[in-house]
Amino acid sequence: MDKSELSDILKGCVAGKRKAQARLFEAFSEDMFGVCMYYSKDRTDAEDTLHEGFMKVFQNIRQYGAKGSFAGWVRRIMVNTALEKFRKKQQMYALGDEFECYEDIDTANVINDISAQDLIHLIRELSPKYKMVFNLYAIEGYSHKEIADMLGISEGTSKSNLARARYILQKKVKQHYYISSSKVQNE
């Protein structure tokens, strides 16, 4: 979609025209659904987040100031919508000081053998609190301070939940690698 077409659609959305809203949804829903999936427990939850997020986009479209990309603005709304849903459902607690990652996992061969789709699937299997912190930190690029402020937790809780998420993912990746490589050897 070129800039003039997007500009026309945005003008229509500001005017409350349903046809323009449908065109905007059609243009951005596929990419934003992927964003919502990062933060959702399943497809239905992601669809709910997507629809809630687009309702907010349409309600706040006048606030988009054309500073930066429109897709980035919509993405931020989707992430914030997912965060709001998460905060309503979850309580996050710091892990005890006894948690440390001693297991050294050799990832040299694993990186070459795991697909992006498999990795995304493994991330989706994380518990909601670990997945939320992992995605905000690793995918969205927020700092622990920003994550702590967004989720109403301490920076230490954010750090410990990220460390635990990474540890769990390392174990899952290692398990996935050994299962995949043993299948290849048995064939």
GROMACS .gro file of C-alpha atoms in nm:
model
  187
    1MET     CA    1   0.000   0.000   0.000
    2ASP     CA    2   0.145   0.337  -0.097
    3LYS     CA    3   0.140   0.651   0.118
    4SER     CA    4  -0.143   0.823  -0.068
    5GLU     CA    5  -0.367   0.517  -0.045
    6LEU     CA    6  -0.294   0.487   0.328
    7SER     CA    7  -0.361   0.858   0.370
    8ASP     CA    8  -0.702   0.821   0.200
    9ILE     CA    9  -0.788   0.522   0.418
   10LEU     CA   10  -0.684   0.707   0.734
   11LYS     CA   11  -0.897   1.008   0.638
   12GLY     CA   12  -1.192   0.775   0.589
   13CYS     CA   13  -1.128   0.612   0.928
   14VAL     CA   14  -1.112   0.953   1.098
   15ALA     CA   15  -1.451   1.028   0.939
   16GLY     CA   16  -1.583   0.699   1.081
   17LYS     CA   17  -1.642   0.535   0.744
   18ARG     CA   18  -1.685   0.160   0.782
   19LYS     CA   19  -1.547   0.087   0.436
   20ALA     CA   20  -1.220   0.263   0.522
   21GLN     CA   21  -1.201   0.078   0.853
   22ALA     CA   22  -1.251  -0.253   0.671
   23ARG     CA   23  -0.973  -0.165   0.424
   24LEU     CA   24  -0.739  -0.070   0.709
   25PHE     CA   25  -0.816  -0.393   0.894
   26GLU     CA   26  -0.760  -0.594   0.577
   27ALA     CA   27  -0.428  -0.421   0.511
   28PHE     CA   28  -0.280  -0.469   0.859
   29SER     CA   29  -0.463  -0.757   1.026
   30GLU     CA   30  -0.239  -1.039   0.902
   31ASP     CA   31   0.082  -0.882   1.034
   32MET     CA   32  -0.082  -0.767   1.356
   33PHE     CA   33  -0.230  -1.112   1.413
   34GLY     CA   34   0.128  -1.242   1.417
   35VAL     CA   35   0.215  -0.983   1.681
   36CYS     CA   36  -0.089  -1.084   1.887
   37MET     CA   37   0.011  -1.451   1.864
   38TYR     CA   38   0.341  -1.371   2.038
   39TYR     CA   39   0.148  -1.259   2.344
   40SER     CA   40  -0.145  -1.500   2.340
   41LYS     CA   41  -0.201  -1.846   2.477
   42ASP     CA   42  -0.380  -1.963   2.161
   43ARG     CA   43  -0.535  -1.854   1.833
   44THR     CA   44  -0.868  -1.754   1.989
   45ASP     CA   45  -0.696  -1.533   2.245
   46ALA     CA   46  -0.487  -1.372   1.968
   47GLU     CA   47  -0.801  -1.305   1.763
   48ASP     CA   48  -0.963  -1.137   2.065
   49THR     CA   49  -0.654  -0.922   2.117
   50LEU     CA   50  -0.646  -0.833   1.748
   51HIS     CA   51  -1.009  -0.721   1.749
   52GLU     CA   52  -0.974  -0.528   2.076
   53GLY     CA   53  -0.659  -0.367   1.939
   54PHE     CA   54  -0.826  -0.258   1.617
   55MET     CA   55  -1.115  -0.111   1.813
   56LYS     CA   56  -0.856   0.102   1.994
   57VAL     CA   57  -0.691   0.192   1.664
   58PHE     CA   58  -1.024   0.317   1.527
   59GLN     CA   59  -1.109   0.501   1.850
   60ASN     CA   60  -0.768   0.673   1.863
   61ILE     CA   61  -0.689   0.719   1.495
   62ARG     CA   62  -0.700   1.098   1.532
   63GLN     CA   63  -0.403   1.072   1.770
   64TYR     CA   64  -0.176   0.923   1.505
   65GLY     CA   65   0.050   1.214   1.423
   66ALA     CA   66   0.228   1.066   1.120
   67LYS     CA   67   0.549   1.065   1.325
   68GLY     CA   68   0.701   0.732   1.238
   69SER     CA   69   0.536   0.446   1.057
   70PHE     CA   70   0.167   0.381   1.090
   71ALA     CA   71   0.237   0.007   1.114
   72GLY     CA   72   0.462   0.076   1.415
   73TRP     CA   73   0.187   0.281   1.579
   74VAL     CA   74  -0.065   0.000   1.525
   75ARG     CA   75   0.185  -0.258   1.652
   76ARG     CA   76   0.235  -0.060   1.973
   77ILE     CA   77  -0.144  -0.057   2.027
   78MET     CA   78  -0.158  -0.434   1.976
   79VAL     CA   79   0.125  -0.493   2.224
   80ASN     CA   80  -0.036  -0.258   2.477
   81THR     CA   81  -0.372  -0.433   2.433
   82ALA     CA   82  -0.204  -0.768   2.500
   83LEU     CA   83  -0.032  -0.618   2.806
   84GLU     CA   84  -0.362  -0.491   2.945
   85LYS     CA   85  -0.521  -0.834   2.904
   86PHE     CA   86  -0.217  -0.995   3.065
   87ARG     CA   87  -0.219  -0.762   3.366
   88LYS     CA   88  -0.586  -0.837   3.428
   89LYS     CA   89  -0.522  -1.213   3.433
   90GLN     CA   90  -0.176  -1.262   3.579
   91GLN     CA   91   0.028  -1.198   3.887
   92MET     CA   92   0.403  -1.211   3.845
   93TYR     CA   93   0.640  -1.310   4.120
   94ALA     CA   94   1.015  -1.301   4.136
   95LEU     CA   95   1.191  -1.631   4.141
   96GLY     CA   96   1.384  -1.710   4.453
   97ASP     CA   97   1.753  -1.633   4.468
   98GLU     CA   98   1.822  -2.003   4.446
   99PHE     CA   99   1.746  -2.005   4.071
  100GLU     CA  100   2.059  -2.022   3.862
  101CYS     CA  101   2.122  -2.168   3.520
  102TYR     CA  102   2.410  -2.411   3.559
  103GLU     CA  103   2.332  -2.632   3.264
  104ASP     CA  104   2.553  -2.545   2.969
  105ILE     CA  105   2.373  -2.615   2.646
  106ASP     CA  106   2.581  -2.643   2.331
  107THR     CA  107   2.389  -2.452   2.067
  108ALA     CA  108   2.637  -2.472   1.779
  109ASN     CA  109   2.450  -2.742   1.587
  110VAL     CA  110   2.106  -2.655   1.721
  111ILE     CA  111   2.098  -2.307   1.564
  112ASN     CA  112   2.150  -2.455   1.218
  113ASP     CA  113   1.884  -2.722   1.262
  114ILE     CA  114   1.589  -2.540   1.419
  115SER     CA  115   1.350  -2.343   1.201
  116ALA     CA  116   1.210  -2.004   1.293
  117GLN     CA  117   0.863  -2.163   1.300
  118ASP     CA  118   0.981  -2.426   1.550
  119LEU     CA  119   1.138  -2.157   1.768
  120ILE     CA  120   0.819  -1.949   1.764
  121HIS     CA  121   0.625  -2.260   1.863
  122LEU     CA  122   0.861  -2.320   2.156
  123ILE     CA  123   0.823  -1.959   2.270
  124ARG     CA  124   0.444  -1.995   2.261
  125GLU     CA  125   0.474  -2.293   2.497
  126LEU     CA  126   0.624  -2.074   2.772
  127SER     CA  127   0.401  -1.984   3.063
  128PRO     CA  128   0.225  -1.648   3.015
  129LYS     CA  129   0.450  -1.458   3.256
  130TYR     CA  130   0.773  -1.586   3.101
  131LYS     CA  131   0.644  -1.544   2.745
  132MET     CA  132   0.536  -1.184   2.814
  133VAL     CA  133   0.871  -1.076   2.956
  134PHE     CA  134   1.068  -1.269   2.692
  135ASN     CA  135   0.871  -1.113   2.404
  136LEU     CA  136   0.886  -0.762   2.545
  137TYR     CA  137   1.261  -0.789   2.599
  138ALA     CA  138   1.381  -1.004   2.307
  139ILE     CA  139   1.131  -0.914   2.036
  140GLU     CA  140   1.009  -0.564   2.118
  141GLY     CA  141   1.341  -0.444   2.264
  142TYR     CA  142   1.213  -0.296   2.590
  143SER     CA  143   1.449  -0.256   2.886
  144HIS     CA  144   1.384  -0.429   3.218
  145LYS     CA  145   1.286  -0.094   3.368
  146GLU     CA  146   1.029  -0.038   3.092
  147ILE     CA  147   0.895  -0.393   3.131
  148ALA     CA  148   0.872  -0.350   3.507
  149ASP     CA  149   0.674  -0.029   3.462
  150MET     CA  150   0.443  -0.182   3.201
  151LEU     CA  151   0.368  -0.494   3.405
  152GLY     CA  152   0.373  -0.338   3.752
  153ILE     CA  153   0.661  -0.557   3.872
  154SER     CA  154   1.016  -0.492   3.989
  155GLU     CA  155   1.313  -0.488   3.754
  156GLY     CA  156   1.446  -0.790   3.944
  157THR     CA  157   1.127  -0.983   3.869
  158SER     CA  158   1.159  -0.891   3.503
  159LYS     CA  159   1.521  -1.008   3.496
  160SER     CA  160   1.449  -1.332   3.680
  161ASN     CA  161   1.152  -1.413   3.459
  162LEU     CA  162   1.362  -1.347   3.148
  163ALA     CA  163   1.642  -1.569   3.282
  164ARG     CA  164   1.394  -1.846   3.356
  165ALA     CA  165   1.232  -1.809   3.012
  166ARG     CA  166   1.572  -1.835   2.843
  167TYR     CA  167   1.662  -2.139   3.049
  168ILE     CA  168   1.335  -2.313   2.963
  169LEU     CA  169   1.379  -2.227   2.595
  170GLN     CA  170   1.735  -2.360   2.597
  171LYS     CA  171   1.612  -2.688   2.741
  172LYS     CA  172   1.326  -2.707   2.489
  173VAL     CA  173   1.559  -2.626   2.198
  174LYS     CA  174   1.804  -2.890   2.315
  175GLN     CA  175   1.525  -3.144   2.352
  176HIS     CA  176   1.388  -3.051   2.009
  177TYR     CA  177   1.735  -3.085   1.857
  178TYR     CA  178   1.797  -3.428   2.006
  179ILE     CA  179   1.454  -3.552   1.904
  180SER     CA  180   1.503  -3.419   1.548
  181SER     CA  181   1.857  -3.555   1.515
  182SER     CA  182   1.759  -3.898   1.651
  183LYS     CA  183   1.475  -3.916   1.394
  184VAL     CA  184   1.725  -3.844   1.116
  185GLN     CA  185   1.965  -4.109   1.249
  186ASN     CA  186   1.687  -4.370   1.272
  187GLU     CA  187   1.572  -4.314   0.913
   0.00000   0.00000   0.00000
